[in-house]
Amino acid sequence: MIMPQDPPAIQQFLKNSGRLDFKALESFAENHDEEAFVRFLKTPVFMGNEVLEGELSHRRGDTTVFISDHVNISKRQVLMRPPMMHLVYPFIKRLPTGNPDFFSIGRNEENDFVLPDYTISNIQAGIRRTGANRYLLRSAPATNPTRLNGRTIEKSEAFLHDEDRITLGRYEFLFLSPSALYCRFKGVELKLRIQQFLDSLGKADHDFLKDYAIRHGQEMFEQLMMSPSLVGSGLFRGYSLDRDTHDGNTTLAFLPDITFGMEPKHFKMLERAIYPLVEPETAWEDHPIIRIGRSETNDVIMQEGSISNNHATIDLLGPGHYHMNDLGSTNGSFINDKPVFPPLGQDLHDGDRIKLGRFEFTFLYPGSLYMRMTPENVRRRR
């Protein structure tokens, strides 16, 4: 896939360290609307947030070990004040050599983002642009480990989203898309998170999502969603055991009626059922696990008799790597008509059909969900 070229227009604001001229960029934002600003910048940025308080311990090689006083990142405000907010690094290559889709960060002057501070290693971290024009933060064996939203990156890479906090040495930066940066210049804080639009069952507000997609476009929609979703697709017709003969907490065995065929019946109403696969806020031992079932202890709750109390899990094993497993449910779990056998499970891919009980869902990444929710004429205008 051919990646977008580095934007030539923004080069005029670029300094030798890879930083943008803050005053010039701020002036451009003040005199242009959001669409013109996004078209001019084209690329996300790292924007300085604050210098963390802590102890400068001892030197390890040519870098100083930094021990931060900040434990819980969620209790700290986004400060966005001078001089840190003047540090704006766009994802643009400083030199024409090397991988055009990889941006290096460190104290060494050969990096794309040069941070000349003694708590920053010569090579601190990197950013990789993917084929979907999304960005992954890549850790490096630095003296002071790079952190994403207060956590050390356990895997080698992690996807970045609007307002993610990246800690490099004693400095904290925000990852901002062009639209989010424009909002910052206009004094509008971007606080929207998809969690704000989920009901108690983990289901998203369909009408809000559709309106947001139409109003703000694909980039902002993907930043809001962040993760794939299970989207209602169809209903299999058949028979269930009589509920009168069972306790209300018992899962009903579902028997499909083959006289109607093996395909589910599709209803527009079912397409309104959108379950974003949001990482649980509770801690996990190794990797995030999203739990699906009828019980209220699950992350995605489907209160229907053919769904078991603890029906299935979807594990996030790495950036973009989703793996589904059945938990020994009464009616099983299926991906593209193939049963999911525990404990092996199966990987999930964009557009996969998932059968849980008598319902069929489609596994959709944010970009695919955007295409499904927006009329073609809206996408053509952008």
GROMACS .gro file of C-alpha atoms in nm:
model
  382
    1MET     CA    1   0.000   0.000   0.000
    2ILE     CA    2   0.130   0.347  -0.089
    3MET     CA    3   0.150   0.572   0.216
    4PRO     CA    4   0.073   0.945   0.203
    5GLN     CA    5   0.374   1.163   0.131
    6ASP     CA    6   0.506   1.403   0.393
    7PRO     CA    7   0.299   1.723   0.363
    8PRO     CA    8   0.508   1.991   0.190
    9ALA     CA    9   0.301   2.288   0.316
   10ILE     CA   10   0.373   2.230   0.686
   11GLN     CA   11   0.750   2.205   0.619
   12GLN     CA   12   0.776   2.585   0.635
   13PHE     CA   13   0.691   2.569   1.008
   14LEU     CA   14   0.940   2.290   1.086
   15LYS     CA   15   1.254   2.356   1.294
   16ASN     CA   16   1.580   2.159   1.293
   17SER     CA   17   1.484   1.957   1.603
   18GLY     CA   18   1.170   1.829   1.430
   19ARG     CA   19   0.950   2.074   1.622
   20LEU     CA   20   0.694   2.305   1.468
   21ASP     CA   21   0.698   2.681   1.508
   22PHE     CA   22   0.422   2.703   1.767
   23LYS     CA   23   0.337   3.071   1.713
   24ALA     CA   24   0.310   3.028   1.336
   25LEU     CA   25   0.088   2.721   1.374
   26GLU     CA   26  -0.129   2.895   1.633
   27SER     CA   27  -0.171   3.194   1.402
   28PHE     CA   28  -0.271   2.966   1.114
   29ALA     CA   29  -0.536   2.802   1.335
   30GLU     CA   30  -0.675   3.139   1.441
   31ASN     CA   31  -0.720   3.250   1.080
   32HIS     CA   32  -0.857   2.929   0.925
   33ASP     CA   33  -1.143   2.690   0.988
   34GLU     CA   34  -1.094   2.330   1.103
   35GLU     CA   35  -1.115   2.179   0.754
   36ALA     CA   36  -0.838   2.406   0.620
   37PHE     CA   37  -0.621   2.340   0.927
   38VAL     CA   38  -0.655   1.961   0.894
   39ARG     CA   39  -0.580   1.979   0.522
   40PHE     CA   40  -0.271   2.190   0.594
   41LEU     CA   41  -0.127   1.980   0.880
   42LYS     CA   42  -0.235   1.635   0.755
   43THR     CA   43  -0.043   1.446   1.023
   44PRO     CA   44  -0.087   1.383   1.399
   45VAL     CA   45   0.150   1.543   1.650
   46PHE     CA   46   0.305   1.497   1.991
   47MET     CA   47   0.226   1.806   2.200
   48GLY     CA   48   0.403   1.873   2.530
   49ASN     CA   49   0.188   1.852   2.842
   50GLU     CA   50   0.416   1.880   3.147
   51VAL     CA   51   0.752   1.811   3.306
   52LEU     CA   52   0.690   1.547   3.571
   53GLU     CA   53   0.807   1.593   3.928
   54GLY     CA   54   1.036   1.329   4.072
   55GLU     CA   55   1.388   1.231   4.170
   56LEU     CA   56   1.692   1.240   3.944
   57SER     CA   57   1.857   0.931   4.087
   58HIS     CA   58   2.184   0.824   3.926
   59ARG     CA   59   2.346   0.800   3.587
   60ARG     CA   60   2.327   0.484   3.380
   61GLY     CA   61   2.561   0.526   3.089
   62ASP     CA   62   2.500   0.877   2.955
   63THR     CA   63   2.137   0.895   3.075
   64THR     CA   64   2.004   0.989   3.422
   65VAL     CA   65   1.757   0.755   3.592
   66PHE     CA   66   1.433   0.941   3.670
   67ILE     CA   67   1.190   0.824   3.943
   68SER     CA   68   0.853   0.996   3.902
   69ASP     CA   69   0.640   1.106   4.197
   70HIS     CA   70   0.325   1.051   3.989
   71VAL     CA   71   0.167   0.710   4.046
   72ASN     CA   72  -0.191   0.739   3.921
   73ILE     CA   73  -0.207   0.922   3.589
   74SER     CA   74  -0.588   0.944   3.597
   75LYS     CA   75  -0.572   1.185   3.893
   76ARG     CA   76  -0.361   1.441   3.707
   77GLN     CA   77  -0.508   1.708   3.485
   78VAL     CA   78  -0.403   1.780   3.129
   79LEU     CA   79  -0.214   2.106   3.187
   80MET     CA   80  -0.140   2.232   2.834
   81ARG     CA   81   0.047   2.545   2.939
   82PRO     CA   82   0.368   2.716   2.825
   83PRO     CA   83   0.644   2.632   2.772
   84MET     CA   84   0.562   2.259   2.738
   85MET     CA   85   0.265   2.308   2.507
   86HIS     CA   86   0.500   2.488   2.266
   87LEU     CA   87   0.674   2.155   2.201
   88VAL     CA   88   0.481   2.025   1.900
   89TYR     CA   89   0.636   1.743   1.697
   90PRO     CA   90   0.454   1.644   1.374
   91PHE     CA   91   0.502   1.297   1.232
   92ILE     CA   92   0.730   1.412   0.951
   93LYS     CA   93   1.069   1.274   0.857
   94ARG     CA   94   1.351   1.522   0.922
   95LEU     CA   95   1.586   1.341   0.686
   96PRO     CA   96   1.501   1.172   0.354
   97THR     CA   97   1.682   0.852   0.458
   98GLY     CA   98   1.539   0.545   0.630
   99ASN     CA   99   1.188   0.403   0.648
  100PRO     CA  100   0.941   0.680   0.549
  101ASP     CA  101   0.678   0.528   0.781
  102PHE     CA  102   0.893   0.513   1.096
  103PHE     CA  103   0.969   0.811   1.321
  104SER     CA  104   1.246   0.785   1.579
  105ILE     CA  105   1.248   0.968   1.914
  106GLY     CA  106   1.552   1.034   2.132
  107ARG     CA  107   1.833   1.263   2.246
  108ASN     CA  108   2.055   1.189   1.946
  109GLU     CA  109   2.036   1.454   1.674
  110GLU     CA  110   1.980   1.188   1.408
  111ASN     CA  111   1.628   1.121   1.541
  112ASP     CA  112   1.313   1.262   1.381
  113PHE     CA  113   1.199   1.399   1.720
  114VAL     CA  114   1.503   1.536   1.905
  115LEU     CA  115   1.456   1.574   2.284
  116PRO     CA  116   1.786   1.706   2.429
  117ASP     CA  117   1.729   1.610   2.793
  118TYR     CA  118   1.949   1.390   3.016
  119THR     CA  119   1.651   1.166   3.114
  120ILE     CA  120   1.596   1.077   2.745
  121SER     CA  121   1.804   0.795   2.595
  122ASN     CA  122   1.982   0.838   2.262
  123ILE     CA  123   1.709   0.617   2.115
  124GLN     CA  124   1.406   0.640   2.342
  125ALA     CA  125   1.116   0.515   2.130
  126GLY     CA  126   0.967   0.514   1.782
  127ILE     CA  127   0.639   0.562   1.600
  128ARG     CA  128   0.531   0.334   1.315
  129ARG     CA  129   0.267   0.438   1.063
  130THR     CA  130   0.057   0.145   0.943
  131GLY     CA  131  -0.112   0.076   0.613
  132ALA     CA  132  -0.440   0.205   0.757
  133ASN     CA  133  -0.265   0.538   0.835
  134ARG     CA  134  -0.280   0.463   1.205
  135TYR     CA  135   0.013   0.501   1.442
  136LEU     CA  136   0.182   0.258   1.681
  137LEU     CA  137   0.414   0.353   1.965
  138ARG     CA  138   0.717   0.124   1.970
  139SER     CA  139   0.921   0.086   2.288
  140ALA     CA  140   1.301   0.077   2.292
  141PRO     CA  141   1.544  -0.048   2.563
  142ALA     CA  142   1.573   0.299   2.720
  143THR     CA  143   1.707   0.382   3.068
  144ASN     CA  144   1.370   0.533   3.161
  145PRO     CA  145   1.104   0.313   2.995
  146THR     CA  146   0.853   0.483   2.767
  147ARG     CA  147   0.502   0.478   2.917
  148LEU     CA  148   0.161   0.500   2.753
  149ASN     CA  149  -0.114   0.639   2.979
  150GLY     CA  150   0.099   0.562   3.283
  151ARG     CA  151   0.177   0.202   3.187
  152THR     CA  152   0.495   0.052   3.052
  153ILE     CA  153   0.436  -0.093   2.706
  154GLU     CA  154   0.436  -0.466   2.779
  155LYS     CA  155   0.415  -0.564   2.413
  156SER     CA  156   0.656  -0.425   2.156
  157GLU     CA  157   0.397  -0.183   2.012
  158ALA     CA  158   0.066  -0.020   2.103
  159PHE     CA  159  -0.185   0.182   1.899
  160LEU     CA  160  -0.213   0.553   1.972
  161HIS     CA  161  -0.542   0.743   2.011
  162ASP     CA  162  -0.636   1.107   2.061
  163GLU     CA  163  -0.526   1.245   2.401
  164ASP     CA  164  -0.316   0.941   2.488
  165ARG     CA  165  -0.038   1.042   2.729
  166ILE     CA  166   0.314   0.937   2.638
  167THR     CA  167   0.589   0.964   2.901
  168LEU     CA  168   0.942   1.003   2.765
  169GLY     CA  169   1.196   1.041   3.045
  170ARG     CA  170   1.057   1.317   3.267
  171TYR     CA  171   0.847   1.468   2.988
  172GLU     CA  172   0.484   1.393   2.914
  173PHE     CA  173   0.331   1.447   2.570
  174LEU     CA  174  -0.019   1.414   2.425
  175PHE     CA  175  -0.093   1.238   2.097
  176LEU     CA  176  -0.331   1.461   1.898
  177SER     CA  177  -0.485   1.426   1.553
  178PRO     CA  178  -0.499   1.746   1.342
  179SER     CA  179  -0.865   1.797   1.440
  180ALA     CA  180  -0.788   1.751   1.809
  181LEU     CA  181  -0.495   1.995   1.790
  182TYR     CA  182  -0.720   2.251   1.621
  183CYS     CA  183  -0.969   2.212   1.907
  184ARG     CA  184  -0.685   2.277   2.152
  185PHE     CA  185  -0.592   2.600   1.977
  186LYS     CA  186  -0.957   2.705   1.994
  187GLY     CA  187  -0.973   2.630   2.367
  188VAL     CA  188  -1.199   2.327   2.325
  189GLU     CA  189  -1.097   2.019   2.523
  190LEU     CA  190  -1.150   1.685   2.356
  191LYS     CA  191  -1.304   1.474   2.629
  192LEU     CA  192  -1.523   1.242   2.424
  193ARG     CA  193  -1.464   0.874   2.491
  194ILE     CA  194  -1.682   0.596   2.354
  195GLN     CA  195  -1.744   0.482   2.714
  196GLN     CA  196  -1.960   0.793   2.758
  197PHE     CA  197  -2.208   0.658   2.504
  198LEU     CA  198  -2.245   0.300   2.625
  199ASP     CA  199  -2.543   0.178   2.824
  200SER     CA  200  -2.521  -0.058   3.122
  201LEU     CA  201  -2.504  -0.357   2.884
  202GLY     CA  202  -2.203  -0.222   2.692
  203LYS     CA  203  -2.414  -0.127   2.389
  204ALA     CA  204  -2.342   0.202   2.208
  205ASP     CA  205  -2.593   0.475   2.126
  206HIS     CA  206  -2.650   0.404   1.755
  207ASP     CA  207  -2.809   0.739   1.670
  208PHE     CA  208  -2.526   0.935   1.835
  209LEU     CA  209  -2.260   0.732   1.651
  210LYS     CA  210  -2.427   0.782   1.314
  211ASP     CA  211  -2.466   1.155   1.368
  212TYR     CA  212  -2.105   1.184   1.489
  213ALA     CA  213  -1.975   0.994   1.184
  214ILE     CA  214  -2.166   1.218   0.941
  215ARG     CA  215  -2.068   1.542   1.115
  216HIS     CA  216  -1.701   1.475   1.190
  217GLY     CA  217  -1.575   1.236   0.923
  218GLN     CA  218  -1.382   0.911   0.931
  219GLU     CA  219  -1.067   1.025   1.114
  220MET     CA  220  -1.251   1.164   1.417
  221PHE     CA  221  -1.494   0.869   1.418
  222GLU     CA  222  -1.206   0.621   1.432
  223GLN     CA  223  -1.041   0.816   1.713
  224LEU     CA  224  -1.367   0.805   1.910
  225MET     CA  225  -1.427   0.433   1.857
  226MET     CA  226  -1.065   0.323   1.907
  227SER     CA  227  -1.153  -0.049   1.903
  228PRO     CA  228  -1.349  -0.293   1.684
  229SER     CA  229  -1.715  -0.362   1.757
  230LEU     CA  230  -1.962  -0.649   1.744
  231VAL     CA  231  -2.245  -0.521   1.524
  232GLY     CA  232  -2.582  -0.695   1.513
  233SER     CA  233  -2.650  -0.866   1.184
  234GLY     CA  234  -2.915  -1.137   1.191
  235LEU     CA  235  -3.135  -1.375   1.386
  236PHE     CA  236  -3.144  -1.752   1.335
  237ARG     CA  237  -3.493  -1.900   1.338
  238GLY     CA  238  -3.558  -2.214   1.535
  239TYR     CA  239  -3.678  -2.352   1.867
  240SER     CA  240  -3.576  -2.311   2.230
  241LEU     CA  241  -3.661  -2.527   2.528
  242ASP     CA  242  -3.971  -2.406   2.708
  243ARG     CA  243  -3.868  -2.146   2.968
  244ASP     CA  244  -4.157  -2.256   3.194
  245THR     CA  245  -3.976  -2.583   3.264
  246HIS     CA  246  -3.650  -2.419   3.361
  247ASP     CA  247  -3.518  -2.183   3.621
  248GLY     CA  248  -3.489  -1.829   3.482
  249ASN     CA  249  -3.111  -1.845   3.523
  250THR     CA  250  -3.077  -2.148   3.292
  251THR     CA  251  -2.950  -2.110   2.937
  252LEU     CA  252  -3.198  -2.232   2.677
  253ALA     CA  253  -3.074  -2.484   2.422
  254PHE     CA  254  -3.139  -2.341   2.075
  255LEU     CA  255  -3.230  -2.573   1.786
  256PRO     CA  256  -3.221  -2.404   1.442
  257ASP     CA  257  -3.511  -2.482   1.207
  258ILE     CA  258  -3.346  -2.597   0.885
  259THR     CA  259  -3.673  -2.556   0.694
  260PHE     CA  260  -3.593  -2.182   0.696
  261GLY     CA  261  -3.243  -2.247   0.564
  262MET     CA  262  -2.909  -2.211   0.742
  263GLU     CA  263  -2.877  -1.835   0.694
  264PRO     CA  264  -2.995  -1.587   0.959
  265LYS     CA  265  -3.279  -1.348   0.887
  266HIS     CA  266  -3.151  -0.992   0.872
  267PHE     CA  267  -3.334  -0.709   1.046
  268LYS     CA  268  -3.251  -0.338   1.032
  269MET     CA  269  -3.329  -0.314   1.403
  270LEU     CA  270  -3.053  -0.563   1.485
  271GLU     CA  271  -2.796  -0.345   1.306
  272ARG     CA  272  -2.855  -0.084   1.575
  273ALA     CA  273  -2.696  -0.319   1.830
  274ILE     CA  274  -2.331  -0.205   1.840
  275TYR     CA  275  -2.104  -0.340   2.114
  276PRO     CA  276  -1.762  -0.166   2.108
  277LEU     CA  277  -1.490  -0.397   2.240
  278VAL     CA  278  -1.361  -0.152   2.499
  279GLU     CA  279  -1.071  -0.263   2.715
  280PRO     CA  280  -1.193  -0.324   3.073
  281GLU     CA  281  -1.079  -0.065   3.327
  282THR     CA  282  -0.996  -0.337   3.579
  283ALA     CA  283  -0.640  -0.468   3.586
  284TRP     CA  284  -0.545  -0.784   3.399
  285GLU     CA  285  -0.262  -1.028   3.456
  286ASP     CA  286  -0.119  -1.049   3.105
  287HIS     CA  287  -0.342  -0.883   2.845
  288PRO     CA  288  -0.691  -0.727   2.820
  289ILE     CA  289  -0.980  -0.975   2.813
  290ILE     CA  290  -1.333  -0.873   2.710
  291ARG     CA  291  -1.597  -1.104   2.856
  292ILE     CA  292  -1.930  -1.170   2.683
  293GLY     CA  293  -2.239  -1.331   2.835
  294ARG     CA  294  -2.577  -1.296   3.000
  295SER     CA  295  -2.441  -1.234   3.350
  296GLU     CA  296  -2.407  -0.874   3.467
  297THR     CA  297  -2.042  -0.941   3.557
  298ASN     CA  298  -1.950  -0.938   3.186
  299ASP     CA  299  -1.815  -0.645   2.985
  300VAL     CA  300  -2.063  -0.709   2.700
  301ILE     CA  301  -2.399  -0.818   2.840
  302MET     CA  302  -2.652  -0.992   2.615
  303GLN     CA  303  -2.966  -1.068   2.815
  304GLU     CA  304  -3.117  -1.337   2.594
  305GLY     CA  305  -3.195  -1.696   2.686
  306SER     CA  306  -2.974  -1.860   2.424
  307ILE     CA  307  -2.666  -1.675   2.555
  308SER     CA  308  -2.486  -1.844   2.845
  309ASN     CA  309  -2.407  -1.659   3.166
  310ASN     CA  310  -2.039  -1.668   3.070
  311HIS     CA  311  -2.047  -1.734   2.698
  312ALA     CA  312  -1.720  -1.623   2.536
  313THR     CA  313  -1.412  -1.403   2.565
  314ILE     CA  314  -1.222  -1.185   2.322
  315ASP     CA  315  -0.855  -1.142   2.413
  316LEU     CA  316  -0.648  -0.847   2.291
  317LEU     CA  317  -0.313  -1.020   2.239
  318GLY     CA  318  -0.139  -0.728   2.069
  319PRO     CA  319  -0.208  -0.428   1.845
  320GLY     CA  320  -0.494  -0.531   1.617
  321HIS     CA  321  -0.473  -0.893   1.734
  322TYR     CA  322  -0.813  -1.008   1.867
  323HIS     CA  323  -0.863  -1.372   1.963
  324MET     CA  324  -1.202  -1.527   2.049
  325ASN     CA  325  -1.265  -1.826   2.271
  326ASP     CA  326  -1.578  -2.007   2.384
  327LEU     CA  327  -1.627  -2.073   2.756
  328GLY     CA  328  -1.811  -2.403   2.718
  329SER     CA  329  -2.139  -2.226   2.643
  330THR     CA  330  -2.462  -2.422   2.591
  331ASN     CA  331  -2.508  -2.315   2.229
  332GLY     CA  332  -2.144  -2.257   2.135
  333SER     CA  333  -1.967  -1.977   1.951
  334PHE     CA  334  -1.902  -1.974   1.576
  335ILE     CA  335  -1.681  -1.765   1.345
  336ASN     CA  336  -1.782  -1.775   0.978
  337ASP     CA  337  -1.993  -2.087   1.049
  338LYS     CA  338  -1.700  -2.272   1.207
  339PRO     CA  339  -1.723  -2.367   1.577
  340VAL     CA  340  -1.479  -2.209   1.820
  341PHE     CA  341  -1.328  -2.486   2.030
  342PRO     CA  342  -1.188  -2.410   2.375
  343PRO     CA  343  -0.916  -2.365   2.480
  344LEU     CA  344  -0.758  -2.296   2.138
  345GLY     CA  345  -1.005  -2.037   2.010
  346GLN     CA  346  -0.970  -1.844   1.683
  347ASP     CA  347  -0.831  -1.510   1.567
  348LEU     CA  348  -1.078  -1.245   1.453
  349HIS     CA  349  -1.052  -1.042   1.133
  350ASP     CA  350  -1.241  -0.742   0.999
  351GLY     CA  351  -1.578  -0.852   0.857
  352ASP     CA  352  -1.589  -1.192   1.033
  353ARG     CA  353  -1.940  -1.325   1.109
  354ILE     CA  354  -1.985  -1.434   1.471
  355LYS     CA  355  -2.273  -1.650   1.593
  356LEU     CA  356  -2.358  -1.638   1.965
  357GLY     CA  357  -2.673  -1.826   2.064
  358ARG     CA  358  -2.938  -1.743   1.806
  359PHE     CA  359  -2.778  -1.412   1.705
  360GLU     CA  360  -2.524  -1.327   1.436
  361PHE     CA  361  -2.287  -1.032   1.468
  362THR     CA  362  -2.022  -0.883   1.240
  363PHE     CA  363  -1.676  -0.802   1.375
  364LEU     CA  364  -1.595  -0.455   1.236
  365TYR     CA  365  -1.299  -0.223   1.280
  366PRO     CA  366  -1.381   0.149   1.322
  367GLY     CA  367  -1.311   0.229   0.956
  368SER     CA  368  -1.545  -0.045   0.833
  369LEU     CA  369  -1.814   0.060   1.081
  370TYR     CA  370  -1.784   0.419   0.955
  371MET     CA  371  -1.836   0.301   0.596
  372ARG     CA  372  -2.145   0.107   0.705
  373MET     CA  373  -2.300   0.394   0.902
  374THR     CA  374  -2.249   0.681   0.655
  375PRO     CA  375  -2.429   0.738   0.324
  376GLU     CA  376  -2.206   0.732   0.015
  377ASN     CA  377  -2.286   1.093  -0.071
  378VAL     CA  378  -2.156   1.206   0.271
  379ARG     CA  379  -1.824   1.024   0.218
  380ARG     CA  380  -1.799   1.166  -0.135
  381ARG     CA  381  -1.819   1.524  -0.005
  382ARG     CA  382  -1.515   1.476   0.222
   0.00000   0.00000   0.00000
